[in-house]
Each structure stands twice: as structure tokens, then as C-alpha cells.
Coordinates of N, CA, C and O in Angstrom, one line a residue:
M1203 N -30.2 -4.6 -9.3 CA -30.0 -4.7 -10.6 C -28.8 -5.9 -10.9 O -27.6 -5.5 -10.7
E1204 N -28.8 -6.5 -12.0 CA -28.0 -7.3 -12.3 C -27.2 -7.0 -13.2 O -27.7 -6.8 -14.3
K1205 N -26.0 -7.3 -12.9 CA -25.0 -6.8 -14.3 C -24.5 -7.8 -15.1 O -24.2 -9.1 -14.4
I1206 N -24.5 -7.7 -16.4 CA -24.2 -8.7 -17.2 C -23.0 -8.3 -17.7 O -22.8 -7.3 -18.7
I1207 N -22.0 -8.9 -17.6 CA -20.0 -8.5 -17.9 C -20.0 -9.5 -19.3 O -20.3 -10.8 -19.1
Q1208 N -19.8 -8.5 -20.5 CA -19.4 -9.6 -21.6 C -18.4 -9.6 -22.0 O -17.1 -8.5 -21.9
R1209 N -17.5 -10.7 -22.1 CA -16.0 -10.5 -22.4 C -15.4 -10.3 -24.0 O -16.1 -11.3 -24.5
Q1210 N -14.9 -9.4 -24.3 CA -14.9 -9.4 -25.8 C -13.4 -10.3 -26.1 O -12.6 -9.9 -25.2
V1211 N -13.6 -10.9 -27.4 CA -12.1 -11.6 -27.4 C -11.4 -10.9 -28.1 O -11.7 -10.0 -29.3
Q1212 N -10.4 -11.0 -27.7 CA -9.3 -10.1 -27.8 C -8.6 -10.7 -29.6 O -8.4 -11.4 -29.5
I1213 N -8.4 -9.4 -30.7 CA -7.8 -9.9 -31.7 C -6.1 -10.1 -31.6 O -6.1 -9.1 -31.3
Q1214 N -6.2 -11.0 -32.4 CA -4.4 -11.0 -32.1 C -3.7 -10.7 -33.7 O -4.1 -11.6 -34.7
Y1215 N -2.5 -10.0 -33.7 CA -1.9 -9.8 -35.1 C -0.6 -10.4 -35.4 O -0.1 -11.0 -34.0
A1216 N -0.3 -11.2 -36.6 CA 0.9 -11.6 -36.2 C 1.4 -11.8 -37.5 O 0.5 -11.6 -38.8
E1217 N 2.6 -12.1 -38.1 CA 2.9 -12.1 -39.4 C 2.6 -13.2 -39.9 O 2.2 -14.4 -39.4
A1218 N 2.2 -13.3 -41.5 CA 1.9 -14.5 -42.1 C 3.3 -15.0 -42.3 O 4.5 -14.6 -43.1
Y1219 N 3.2 -16.6 -41.8 CA 3.9 -17.2 -42.6 C 3.7 -18.3 -43.7 O 2.3 -18.7 -43.8
I1220 N 4.8 -19.1 -44.6 CA 4.2 -20.0 -45.4 C 2.9 -20.9 -44.7 O 2.3 -21.5 -45.5
S1221 N 3.3 -21.8 -43.6 CA 2.9 -22.3 -43.1 C 1.1 -22.1 -42.9 O 0.3 -22.7 -43.1
D1222 N 1.1 -20.5 -43.1 CA -0.5 -20.2 -42.6 C -1.0 -20.1 -44.2 O -2.5 -20.0 -44.3
M1223 N -0.2 -19.9 -45.6 CA -1.0 -20.2 -46.6 C -2.4 -20.8 -47.0 O -3.2 -20.3 -47.8
P1224 N -2.0 -22.2 -46.6 CA -3.6 -22.9 -46.9 C -4.8 -22.2 -46.0 O -5.4 -22.6 -47.1
E1225 N -4.6 -22.1 -45.2 CA -5.8 -21.1 -44.8 C -6.2 -20.2 -45.1 O -7.2 -19.9 -45.5
L1226 N -4.8 -19.4 -45.8 CA -5.2 -18.1 -46.2 C -6.0 -18.3 -47.8 O -6.6 -17.6 -47.7
K1227 N -5.3 -19.1 -48.3 CA -6.0 -19.7 -49.5 C -7.6 -20.0 -49.4 O -8.4 -19.4 -50.4
K1228 N -7.6 -20.6 -48.2 CA -9.3 -21.2 -48.3 C -10.2 -20.1 -48.0 O -11.1 -19.8 -48.9
I1229 N -9.6 -18.9 -47.3 CA -10.3 -17.3 -46.9 C -10.6 -16.7 -48.4 O -11.7 -16.3 -48.9
F1230 N -9.3 -16.5 -49.0 CA -9.4 -15.9 -50.3 C -10.6 -17.1 -51.1 O -11.4 -16.0 -51.9
L1231 N -10.1 -18.0 -51.7 CA -11.2 -18.3 -52.4 C -13.0 -18.4 -52.4 O -13.8 -17.9 -53.0
Q1232 N -12.9 -18.6 -50.9 CA -14.3 -18.3 -50.4 C -15.1 -17.0 -50.8 O -16.1 -16.8 -51.1
M1233 N -14.0 -15.7 -50.6 CA -14.6 -14.5 -50.5 C -14.7 -14.4 -51.9 O -15.6 -13.4 -52.4
K1234 N -13.8 -14.8 -52.8 CA -14.0 -14.7 -54.1 C -14.6 -15.5 -55.1 O -15.0 -15.3 -56.1
E1235 N -15.3 -16.5 -54.5 CA -16.1 -17.5 -54.8 C -15.4 -18.3 -56.4 O -15.7 -18.4 -57.2
A1236 N -14.1 -18.4 -55.9 CA -13.6 -19.0 -57.2 C -12.9 -20.1 -56.8 O -12.9 -20.8 -55.8
K1237 N -12.2 -21.2 -58.0 CA -11.3 -22.2 -57.5 C -9.7 -22.0 -57.5 O -9.4 -23.1 -56.9
K1238 N -9.2 -21.0 -57.8 CA -8.1 -20.9 -58.2 C -7.8 -19.5 -57.6 O -8.4 -18.8 -57.7
V1239 N -6.7 -19.2 -57.0 CA -6.1 -17.7 -56.6 C -5.6 -17.5 -57.8 O -5.0 -18.0 -58.6
D1240 N -5.5 -15.9 -57.6 CA -5.0 -15.4 -58.7 C -4.0 -14.3 -58.4 O -3.8 -14.3 -57.3
S1241 N -3.3 -13.0 -59.0 CA -2.7 -12.1 -58.7 C -3.0 -11.3 -57.5 O -2.4 -10.9 -57.0
N1242 N -4.8 -11.2 -57.3 CA -5.1 -10.1 -56.2 C -4.9 -11.1 -54.8 O -5.1 -10.3 -53.6
F1243 N -4.3 -12.1 -54.7 CA -4.3 -13.0 -53.8 C -2.9 -12.1 -52.9 O -3.1 -12.1 -51.7
G1244 N -2.1 -11.7 -54.2 CA -1.1 -11.0 -53.5 C 0.3 -11.9 -52.6 O 0.1 -13.2 -53.2
L1245 N 0.8 -11.1 -51.7 CA 2.1 -12.0 -51.2 C 1.2 -11.3 -49.2 O 1.6 -10.5 -49.0
P1246 N 0.6 -12.6 -48.8 CA 0.1 -12.2 -47.2 C 1.4 -12.0 -46.2 O 2.5 -12.5 -46.3
F1247 N 0.9 -10.7 -45.7 CA 2.1 -10.3 -44.8 C 1.8 -10.5 -43.0 O 2.7 -10.4 -42.5
V1248 N 0.4 -10.4 -43.2 CA -0.3 -10.1 -41.7 C -1.5 -10.6 -41.7 O -2.3 -10.9 -42.4
L1249 N -2.1 -10.9 -40.6 CA -3.3 -11.9 -40.3 C -3.7 -11.3 -39.0 O -3.0 -11.2 -37.8
A1250 N -5.1 -11.3 -38.5 CA -5.5 -11.0 -37.8 C -6.5 -12.5 -36.9 O -6.8 -13.1 -37.9
K1251 N -6.1 -12.9 -35.7 CA -6.9 -14.0 -34.9 C -7.7 -13.6 -34.0 O -7.4 -12.9 -33.4
K1252 N -8.9 -14.7 -34.0 CA -9.5 -14.7 -32.6 C -10.0 -15.9 -32.0 O -9.7 -16.9 -32.9
K1253 N -9.1 -16.0 -31.0 CA -8.9 -17.3 -30.5 C -7.9 -18.1 -30.9 O -6.9 -17.6 -31.5
N1254 N -8.2 -19.3 -31.9 CA -7.1 -20.0 -33.0 C -7.4 -19.9 -34.3 O -7.2 -20.3 -34.9
E1255 N -8.8 -19.0 -34.6 CA -9.3 -19.0 -35.9 C -8.7 -17.4 -36.7 O -8.8 -16.6 -36.2
T1256 N -8.2 -17.7 -37.7 CA -7.8 -16.6 -38.7 C -9.4 -15.8 -39.1 O -9.4 -16.9 -39.7
I1257 N -8.9 -14.7 -38.8 CA -10.4 -14.0 -39.7 C -9.9 -13.3 -40.5 O -11.1 -12.6 -41.2
A1258 N -8.6 -12.5 -40.7 CA -8.9 -11.7 -41.7 C -6.9 -11.6 -41.8 O -6.1 -11.9 -41.4
F1259 N -6.7 -11.5 -43.1 CA -5.3 -11.3 -43.7 C -5.2 -9.9 -44.8 O -6.0 -9.6 -45.1
A1260 N -3.7 -9.4 -44.6 CA -3.2 -8.5 -45.5 C -2.4 -8.8 -46.1 O -1.3 -9.6 -46.1
S1261 N -2.5 -8.6 -47.5 CA -1.5 -8.9 -48.7 C -0.8 -7.9 -49.2 O -1.7 -6.7 -49.8
L1262 N 0.5 -8.2 -50.1 CA 1.1 -6.7 -50.5 C 0.6 -7.3 -51.9 O 0.4 -8.4 -52.4
I1263 N 0.2 -6.2 -52.3 CA -0.2 -6.3 -54.2 C 0.5 -5.0 -54.9 O 1.0 -4.2 -54.8
V1264 N 0.6 -5.0 -55.9 CA 1.0 -4.1 -57.2 C 0.0 -3.4 -57.7 O -1.0 -4.5 -58.3
N1265 N -0.1 -2.2 -57.5 CA -1.6 -2.0 -58.0 C -1.3 -1.7 -59.4 O -0.4 -1.7 -60.4
E1266 N -2.6 -0.7 -60.1 CA -2.6 -0.5 -61.3 C -1.5 0.7 -62.2 O -1.2 1.0 -63.1
K1267 N -1.0 1.3 -61.1 CA 0.0 2.4 -61.0 C 1.6 1.7 -60.9 O 2.3 2.5 -60.8
N1268 N 1.7 0.4 -60.6 CA 2.9 -0.3 -60.9 C 3.6 0.2 -59.0 O 4.4 0.2 -59.3
E1269 N 2.3 0.2 -58.3 CA 2.9 1.1 -56.9 C 2.7 -0.4 -55.8 O 1.6 -1.0 -56.2
I1270 N 3.6 -0.6 -55.0 CA 3.2 -1.6 -54.1 C 2.2 -1.1 -53.1 O 2.3 0.4 -52.2
S1271 N 1.3 -2.0 -52.8 CA 0.2 -1.4 -51.8 C -0.2 -2.8 -51.0 O 0.4 -3.9 -51.1
F1272 N -1.6 -2.8 -50.2 CA -1.9 -3.9 -49.5 C -3.5 -3.9 -49.9 O -4.3 -3.1 -49.9
K1273 N -4.1 -5.3 -49.6 CA -5.2 -5.4 -49.8 C -5.8 -6.3 -48.5 O -4.9 -7.2 -48.3
I1274 N -6.8 -5.9 -47.8 CA -7.4 -6.3 -46.7 C -8.4 -7.7 -47.4 O -9.4 -7.3 -47.5
Y1275 N -8.4 -8.8 -46.6 CA -9.5 -9.8 -46.9 C -9.9 -10.6 -45.5 O -9.3 -10.5 -44.7
D1276 N -11.1 -10.0 -45.5 CA -11.6 -10.7 -44.1 C -12.9 -11.5 -44.1 O -13.6 -11.7 -45.1
K1277 N -13.0 -12.6 -43.1 CA -14.5 -13.2 -43.2 C -15.5 -12.6 -42.7 O -16.4 -13.5 -42.2
N1278 N -15.8 -11.4 -42.5 CA -17.1 -10.6 -41.6 C -16.9 -10.8 -40.7 O -18.3 -11.5 -40.3
K1279 N -15.9 -11.2 -39.6 CA -16.0 -11.7 -38.2 C -15.5 -10.7 -37.6 O -15.3 -10.7 -36.3
M1280 N -15.4 -9.2 -38.0 CA -15.0 -8.4 -36.8 C -16.0 -7.3 -37.2 O -16.5 -6.8 -38.1
S1281 N -15.9 -6.5 -36.0 CA -16.6 -5.6 -36.2 C -16.0 -4.0 -36.5 O -14.9 -4.2 -37.2
E1282 N -16.8 -2.9 -36.7 CA -16.1 -1.9 -37.8 C -15.3 -1.6 -37.4 O -13.9 -1.2 -37.4
A1283 N -15.1 -1.3 -35.8 CA -14.1 -0.7 -34.6 C -12.5 -1.9 -35.1 O -11.7 -1.1 -35.0
E1284 N -13.3 -3.2 -35.0 CA -11.9 -4.0 -35.1 C -11.5 -3.9 -36.6 O -10.2 -4.3 -36.9
K1285 N -12.1 -3.6 -37.5 CA -11.5 -3.4 -38.9 C -10.9 -2.5 -38.8 O -9.8 -2.6 -39.5
R1286 N -11.2 -1.3 -38.5 CA -10.6 -0.1 -38.5 C -8.9 -0.1 -37.7 O -8.2 0.3 -38.4
N1287 N -9.1 -1.1 -36.7 CA -7.8 -1.0 -35.8 C -7.2 -1.9 -36.5 O -5.3 -1.7 -36.9
F1288 N -7.4 -2.9 -37.3 CA -6.7 -4.1 -38.7 C -6.0 -3.3 -39.4 O -4.7 -3.2 -39.4
F1289 N -7.1 -2.5 -39.8 CA -6.4 -1.7 -41.0 C -5.3 -0.9 -40.3 O -4.3 -0.3 -41.5
S1290 N -5.3 0.0 -39.6 CA -4.6 1.0 -38.9 C -2.9 0.0 -38.8 O -2.1 0.6 -38.9
N1291 N -3.3 -1.0 -37.9 CA -2.2 -1.9 -37.5 C -1.2 -2.0 -39.1 O 0.4 -2.1 -38.6
T1292 N -2.1 -3.0 -39.8 CA -1.5 -2.9 -41.3 C -0.4 -2.0 -41.4 O 0.1 -2.2 -42.2
E1293 N -1.6 -0.5 -41.7 CA -0.7 0.4 -42.4 C 0.6 0.9 -42.1 O 1.6 1.1 -42.5
R1294 N 0.5 1.0 -40.3 CA 1.7 1.1 -39.9 C 2.8 0.1 -39.9 O 3.8 0.9 -40.3
Y1295 N 2.5 -1.2 -39.9 CA 3.9 -2.2 -40.6 C 3.8 -2.0 -42.1 O 5.3 -2.0 -42.2
F1296 N 3.1 -2.0 -42.9 CA 3.6 -1.7 -44.3 C 4.4 -0.5 -44.5 O 5.5 -0.6 -44.9
K1297 N 4.0 0.8 -43.8 CA 5.0 2.0 -43.7 C 6.2 2.0 -43.3 O 7.3 2.4 -43.8
N1298 N 6.3 1.2 -42.5 CA 7.9 1.0 -41.3 C 8.5 -0.3 -41.8 O 9.8 -0.2 -41.7
N1299 N 8.3 -1.1 -42.9 CA 9.1 -1.9 -43.4 C 9.6 -1.7 -44.9 O 9.4 -1.5 -45.5
N1300 N 11.1 -1.6 -44.5 CA 11.9 -1.5 -45.8 C 12.5 -2.5 -46.7 O 13.0 -2.5 -47.3
T1301 N 11.8 -3.9 -46.2 CA 12.8 -5.1 -47.3 C 12.1 -4.6 -48.6 O 11.1 -4.4 -48.9
P1302 N 12.8 -5.7 -49.3 CA 12.6 -5.6 -50.9 C 11.3 -6.2 -51.3 O 10.7 -5.2 -52.1
N1303 N 10.3 -6.8 -50.7 CA 9.0 -7.1 -50.9 C 7.9 -5.9 -51.2 O 7.2 -5.6 -51.4
F1304 N 8.7 -5.1 -49.5 CA 7.9 -3.8 -49.4 C 7.8 -2.6 -50.3 O 7.4 -1.8 -50.5
R1305 N 9.4 -2.6 -51.0 CA 9.4 -1.5 -51.6 C 9.9 -1.7 -53.4 O 9.8 -0.8 -53.8
D1306 N 10.1 -3.2 -54.3 CA 10.6 -3.1 -55.0 C 9.6 -4.2 -56.0 O 9.3 -5.1 -55.9
P1307 N 8.4 -3.2 -56.7 CA 7.3 -3.7 -57.7 C 7.9 -4.9 -58.2 O 7.0 -6.0 -58.3
E1308 N 9.0 -4.9 -59.1 CA 9.1 -6.3 -60.0 C 9.5 -7.2 -59.0 O 9.3 -8.7 -59.9
Q1309 N 10.3 -7.3 -58.0 CA 10.7 -8.1 -57.1 C 9.4 -9.1 -56.6 O 9.0 -10.0 -56.6
L1310 N 8.1 -8.1 -56.0 CA 7.0 -8.4 -55.3 C 6.1 -9.2 -56.8 O 5.9 -10.0 -56.1
K1311 N 6.1 -9.1 -57.9 CA 5.1 -9.3 -58.8 C 6.1 -11.2 -59.2 O 5.1 -11.7 -59.2
S1312 N 7.1 -11.0 -59.1 CA 7.8 -12.6 -59.2 C 7.3 -13.4 -58.2 O 7.4 -14.2 -58.1
I1313 N 7.6 -12.9 -56.9 CA 7.6 -13.3 -56.0 C 5.4 -14.0 -55.9 O 5.3 -15.2 -55.5
I1314 N 5.0 -12.9 -56.2 CA 3.4 -13.5 -56.2 C 3.4 -14.3 -57.3 O 2.3 -15.5 -57.2
S1315 N 3.8 -14.1 -58.5 CA 3.9 -15.0 -59.6 C 3.9 -16.5 -59.2 O 3.2 -17.6 -59.5
R1316 N 5.2 -16.7 -58.4 CA 5.9 -18.3 -58.0 C 4.8 -18.6 -57.0 O 4.4 -19.7 -56.7
M1317 N 4.5 -17.5 -55.9 CA 3.7 -18.0 -55.1 C 2.1 -18.9 -55.2 O 1.5 -19.8 -55.0
I1318 N 1.0 -18.2 -56.4 CA 0.3 -18.7 -57.1 C 0.2 -20.0 -57.7 O -0.6 -20.6 -57.3
S1319 N 1.7 -19.9 -58.3 CA 1.7 -21.3 -59.2 C 1.6 -22.7 -58.0 O 1.4 -23.6 -58.0
W1320 N 2.5 -22.1 -56.8 CA 2.4 -22.9 -56.0 C 1.2 -23.5 -55.3 O 0.8 -24.6 -55.1
L1321 N 0.8 -22.2 -55.2 CA -0.7 -22.6 -54.3 C -1.8 -23.5 -55.1 O -2.7 -24.0 -54.4
N1322 N -1.3 -23.1 -56.7 CA -2.8 -23.7 -57.4 C -2.0 -25.0 -58.1 O -2.9 -25.6 -58.8
L1323 N -1.1 -25.7 -57.5 CA -0.8 -27.0 -57.6 C -1.9 -27.8 -57.3 O -2.7 -27.9 -56.0
E1324 N -2.6 -28.7 -58.3 CA -3.2 -29.7 -57.7 C -2.8 -31.0 -57.5 O -1.8 -31.6 -58.1

């Protein structure tokens, strides 16, 4: 009997940098079917890549209770197990980071507002 070996492409996680923002903006706009980013875009802080393609990212947001949380946006290119793994890694990173962006809602709101203005420049 012949065995077929399938190699699963490993997902890599990385911090999001300013240079990643144009690509993350495209993902967000496609998912939201929008022309401009809004406060839901948040402040991206971690992303997931398969090969060299960004397939998901997590953004810091300020929720309706004025608390800092995160939201994940993905291109639907991950299995359920990969999604759970990305969520777990993101949650761990979020809980262990004590910089002001992760703990001060007013500072985060200000940064998100400036980021949106910058990303929406035509």
C-alpha cells in the first residue's frame, strides 16, 4: 500500500510592525467590505503568516466597557485548530505585555485615532 505524506505548512507568528500596516489594512478592508479603516481596526500587535503571506492579525481595541481587549481578523485560510492556536498565543502575549498600549485605554484610543488618520490618507 502506498502512503501519501502531506506536509502541513507551519504558521509563523510575529509582532506587527508599522511596515506591515498597508497589508493589514487590505485584509481589514476586504473583510469589512469597506473603503476606509475605522476604530475597529485597532492597533495591530501580532500576525500569523503561512509561507510569506499574512493570513491573520490581532489588534488591540478598547471595548464598550472602556477596557483593552483584542480582536482577530483572518483571511479564512486557517483550520479551526490553527485558529485556536493563534488565539491562545495571542491571548498569552496580550496578558503578559505590560506596556502602556496594553494597559492604558486612553493612550490606546489616542494611538488608534492617529493610526486611522494615517492609514486613511489618500
